[in-house]
Amino acid sequence: QVHLVESGGGLVQAGGSLRLSCEASGRPFSTYAMGWYRQAPGKERELVASITGDGMTNYADSVKGRFTISRDNAKNTVYLQMNGLKPEDTAVYYCNLPVYALVPWGQGTQVTVSS
């Protein structure tokens, strides 16, 4: 079973940057894709970025050009660099496997962007 721990969230002004980290344990990390999801108050959880085991990436249109997902397989960690943050990026951010292979969610990390 994969265990996920997210960190790096915080309060930032619009236009600012944050870097989120997600450490995974319990399975050989490099063999599976990972994604960053977010859930804003009153909204469904959505996938914002994903990365395959060998580094191919994909982004939701809402974050394309502003967010960058990366991974360090030696550290069992996936990152989300968020630049040009907007108030609408405010949400709890989670990492997990792709939607067809979800494992129990971690606690997430809160990102709040003030205008």
PDB file of C-alpha atoms in Angstrom:
ATOM      1  CA  GLN A   1       0.000   0.000   0.000  1.00  0.00           C
ATOM      2  CA  VAL A   2       1.237   3.488  -0.860  1.00  0.00           C
ATOM      3  CA  HIS A   3       1.371   6.090   1.914  1.00  0.00           C
ATOM      4  CA  LEU A   4       1.374   9.764   0.881  1.00  0.00           C
ATOM      5  CA  VAL A   5       2.475  12.847   2.821  1.00  0.00           C
ATOM      6  CA  GLU A   6       2.049  16.320   1.315  1.00  0.00           C
ATOM      7  CA  SER A   7       3.759  19.508   2.489  1.00  0.00           C
ATOM      8  CA  GLY A   8       4.713  23.009   1.401  1.00  0.00           C
ATOM      9  CA  GLY A   9       1.409  24.850   1.363  1.00  0.00           C
ATOM     10  CA  GLY A  10       0.825  28.253   2.888  1.00  0.00           C
ATOM     11  CA  LEU A  11      -0.565  31.746   2.460  1.00  0.00           C
ATOM     12  CA  VAL A  12       0.756  33.766  -0.456  1.00  0.00           C
ATOM     13  CA  GLN A  13      -0.246  36.916  -2.295  1.00  0.00           C
ATOM     14  CA  ALA A  14      -1.524  36.782  -5.852  1.00  0.00           C
ATOM     15  CA  GLY A  15       1.384  36.484  -8.254  1.00  0.00           C
ATOM     16  CA  GLY A  16       3.506  34.634  -5.721  1.00  0.00           C
ATOM     17  CA  SER A  17       4.982  31.152  -5.784  1.00  0.00           C
ATOM     18  CA  LEU A  18       4.929  27.988  -3.703  1.00  0.00           C
ATOM     19  CA  ARG A  19       6.548  24.586  -4.061  1.00  0.00           C
ATOM     20  CA  LEU A  20       4.612  21.572  -2.844  1.00  0.00           C
ATOM     21  CA  SER A  21       6.203  18.237  -2.021  1.00  0.00           C
ATOM     22  CA  CYS A  22       4.708  14.768  -1.729  1.00  0.00           C
ATOM     23  CA  GLU A  23       6.660  11.878  -0.300  1.00  0.00           C
ATOM     24  CA  ALA A  24       5.418   8.391  -1.119  1.00  0.00           C
ATOM     25  CA  SER A  25       6.266   5.133   0.592  1.00  0.00           C
ATOM     26  CA  GLY A  26       5.195   1.530   0.362  1.00  0.00           C
ATOM     27  CA  ARG A  27       5.839   0.630  -3.280  1.00  0.00           C
ATOM     28  CA  PRO A  28       8.711   1.159  -5.761  1.00  0.00           C
ATOM     29  CA  PHE A  29       8.081   4.807  -6.574  1.00  0.00           C
ATOM     30  CA  SER A  30       9.587   5.014 -10.039  1.00  0.00           C
ATOM     31  CA  THR A  31       7.179   2.417 -11.450  1.00  0.00           C
ATOM     32  CA  TYR A  32       4.005   4.467 -11.279  1.00  0.00           C
ATOM     33  CA  ALA A  33       2.581   7.768 -12.428  1.00  0.00           C
ATOM     34  CA  MET A  34       1.681  10.451  -9.914  1.00  0.00           C
ATOM     35  CA  GLY A  35      -0.695  13.367  -9.925  1.00  0.00           C
ATOM     36  CA  TRP A  36      -1.432  16.538  -8.008  1.00  0.00           C
ATOM     37  CA  TYR A  37      -5.093  17.163  -7.255  1.00  0.00           C
ATOM     38  CA  ARG A  38      -6.838  20.029  -5.535  1.00  0.00           C
ATOM     39  CA  GLN A  39     -10.176  20.603  -3.867  1.00  0.00           C
ATOM     40  CA  ALA A  40     -11.559  24.077  -3.321  1.00  0.00           C
ATOM     41  CA  PRO A  41     -14.389  24.729  -0.836  1.00  0.00           C
ATOM     42  CA  GLY A  42     -17.701  23.548  -2.262  1.00  0.00           C
ATOM     43  CA  LYS A  43     -16.080  22.026  -5.335  1.00  0.00           C
ATOM     44  CA  GLU A  44     -15.111  18.546  -6.436  1.00  0.00           C
ATOM     45  CA  ARG A  45     -11.540  17.377  -6.321  1.00  0.00           C
ATOM     46  CA  GLU A  46      -9.778  17.914  -9.653  1.00  0.00           C
ATOM     47  CA  LEU A  47      -6.545  16.706 -11.207  1.00  0.00           C
ATOM     48  CA  VAL A  48      -4.258  19.626 -12.048  1.00  0.00           C
ATOM     49  CA  ALA A  49      -1.020  17.924 -13.088  1.00  0.00           C
ATOM     50  CA  SER A  50       0.359  14.442 -13.652  1.00  0.00           C
ATOM     51  CA  ILE A  51       3.702  12.850 -14.387  1.00  0.00           C
ATOM     52  CA  THR A  52       4.552   9.360 -15.585  1.00  0.00           C
ATOM     53  CA  GLY A  53       7.280   7.210 -14.114  1.00  0.00           C
ATOM     54  CA  ASP A  54       9.659   8.318 -16.853  1.00  0.00           C
ATOM     55  CA  GLY A  55       8.798  12.008 -16.613  1.00  0.00           C
ATOM     56  CA  MET A  56       6.110  12.779 -19.171  1.00  0.00           C
ATOM     57  CA  THR A  57       3.817  15.525 -17.873  1.00  0.00           C
ATOM     58  CA  ASN A  58       0.297  16.754 -18.428  1.00  0.00           C
ATOM     59  CA  TYR A  59      -1.577  19.773 -17.030  1.00  0.00           C
ATOM     60  CA  ALA A  60      -5.080  21.073 -16.651  1.00  0.00           C
ATOM     61  CA  ASP A  61      -5.724  24.115 -18.836  1.00  0.00           C
ATOM     62  CA  SER A  62      -6.261  26.262 -15.748  1.00  0.00           C
ATOM     63  CA  VAL A  63      -2.651  25.812 -14.581  1.00  0.00           C
ATOM     64  CA  LYS A  64      -0.791  25.279 -17.834  1.00  0.00           C
ATOM     65  CA  GLY A  65       2.188  27.605 -18.108  1.00  0.00           C
ATOM     66  CA  ARG A  66       2.123  28.436 -14.376  1.00  0.00           C
ATOM     67  CA  PHE A  67       2.570  25.075 -12.606  1.00  0.00           C
ATOM     68  CA  THR A  68       5.337  22.532 -13.123  1.00  0.00           C
ATOM     69  CA  ILE A  69       5.225  18.963 -11.855  1.00  0.00           C
ATOM     70  CA  SER A  70       8.451  17.028 -11.355  1.00  0.00           C
ATOM     71  CA  ARG A  71       9.698  13.997  -9.505  1.00  0.00           C
ATOM     72  CA  ASP A  72      12.820  12.707  -7.819  1.00  0.00           C
ATOM     73  CA  ASN A  73      12.629   8.927  -7.879  1.00  0.00           C
ATOM     74  CA  ALA A  74      15.670   8.599  -5.617  1.00  0.00           C
ATOM     75  CA  LYS A  75      13.776  10.515  -2.921  1.00  0.00           C
ATOM     76  CA  ASN A  76      10.356   8.974  -3.633  1.00  0.00           C
ATOM     77  CA  THR A  77       9.057  12.518  -3.971  1.00  0.00           C
ATOM     78  CA  VAL A  78       6.916  14.415  -6.457  1.00  0.00           C
ATOM     79  CA  TYR A  79       6.862  18.222  -6.539  1.00  0.00           C
ATOM     80  CA  LEU A  80       4.531  20.920  -7.787  1.00  0.00           C
ATOM     81  CA  GLN A  81       6.116  24.283  -8.482  1.00  0.00           C
ATOM     82  CA  MET A  82       3.367  26.886  -8.597  1.00  0.00           C
ATOM     83  CA  ASN A  83       4.126  30.307 -10.034  1.00  0.00           C
ATOM     84  CA  GLY A  84       1.839  33.200 -10.839  1.00  0.00           C
ATOM     85  CA  LEU A  85      -0.649  32.068  -8.220  1.00  0.00           C
ATOM     86  CA  LYS A  86      -4.207  33.370  -8.433  1.00  0.00           C
ATOM     87  CA  PRO A  87      -6.950  33.542  -5.781  1.00  0.00           C
ATOM     88  CA  GLU A  88      -8.795  30.808  -7.681  1.00  0.00           C
ATOM     89  CA  ASP A  89      -5.866  28.466  -6.981  1.00  0.00           C
ATOM     90  CA  THR A  90      -6.893  28.470  -3.314  1.00  0.00           C
ATOM     91  CA  ALA A  91      -7.578  24.855  -2.332  1.00  0.00           C
ATOM     92  CA  VAL A  92      -6.304  21.864  -0.419  1.00  0.00           C
ATOM     93  CA  TYR A  93      -3.735  20.140  -2.610  1.00  0.00           C
ATOM     94  CA  TYR A  94      -3.252  16.379  -2.597  1.00  0.00           C
ATOM     95  CA  CYS A  95      -1.029  13.959  -4.428  1.00  0.00           C
ATOM     96  CA  ASN A  96      -2.101  10.499  -5.501  1.00  0.00           C
ATOM     97  CA  LEU A  97      -1.781   7.975  -8.268  1.00  0.00           C
ATOM     98  CA  PRO A  98      -3.872   8.391 -11.446  1.00  0.00           C
ATOM     99  CA  VAL A  99      -7.649   8.316 -11.043  1.00  0.00           C
ATOM    100  CA  TYR A 100      -7.842   4.680 -12.172  1.00  0.00           C
ATOM    101  CA  ALA A 101      -5.436   3.566  -9.417  1.00  0.00           C
ATOM    102  CA  LEU A 102      -6.135   5.815  -6.421  1.00  0.00           C
ATOM    103  CA  VAL A 103      -4.799   4.864  -3.004  1.00  0.00           C
ATOM    104  CA  PRO A 104      -5.922   6.310   0.359  1.00  0.00           C
ATOM    105  CA  TRP A 105      -5.590  10.087   0.350  1.00  0.00           C
ATOM    106  CA  GLY A 106      -3.068  11.888   2.528  1.00  0.00           C
ATOM    107  CA  GLN A 107      -3.950  14.869   4.677  1.00  0.00           C
ATOM    108  CA  GLY A 108      -3.271  17.349   1.887  1.00  0.00           C
ATOM    109  CA  THR A 109      -1.677  20.769   2.187  1.00  0.00           C
ATOM    110  CA  GLN A 110      -3.611  24.044   2.222  1.00  0.00           C
ATOM    111  CA  VAL A 111      -2.771  26.718  -0.342  1.00  0.00           C
ATOM    112  CA  THR A 112      -4.378  30.114   0.156  1.00  0.00           C
ATOM    113  CA  VAL A 113      -3.838  32.928  -2.337  1.00  0.00           C
ATOM    114  CA  SER A 114      -4.878  36.402  -1.271  1.00  0.00           C
ATOM    115  CA  SER A 115      -5.838  39.082  -3.765  1.00  0.00           C
TER     116      SER A 115
END
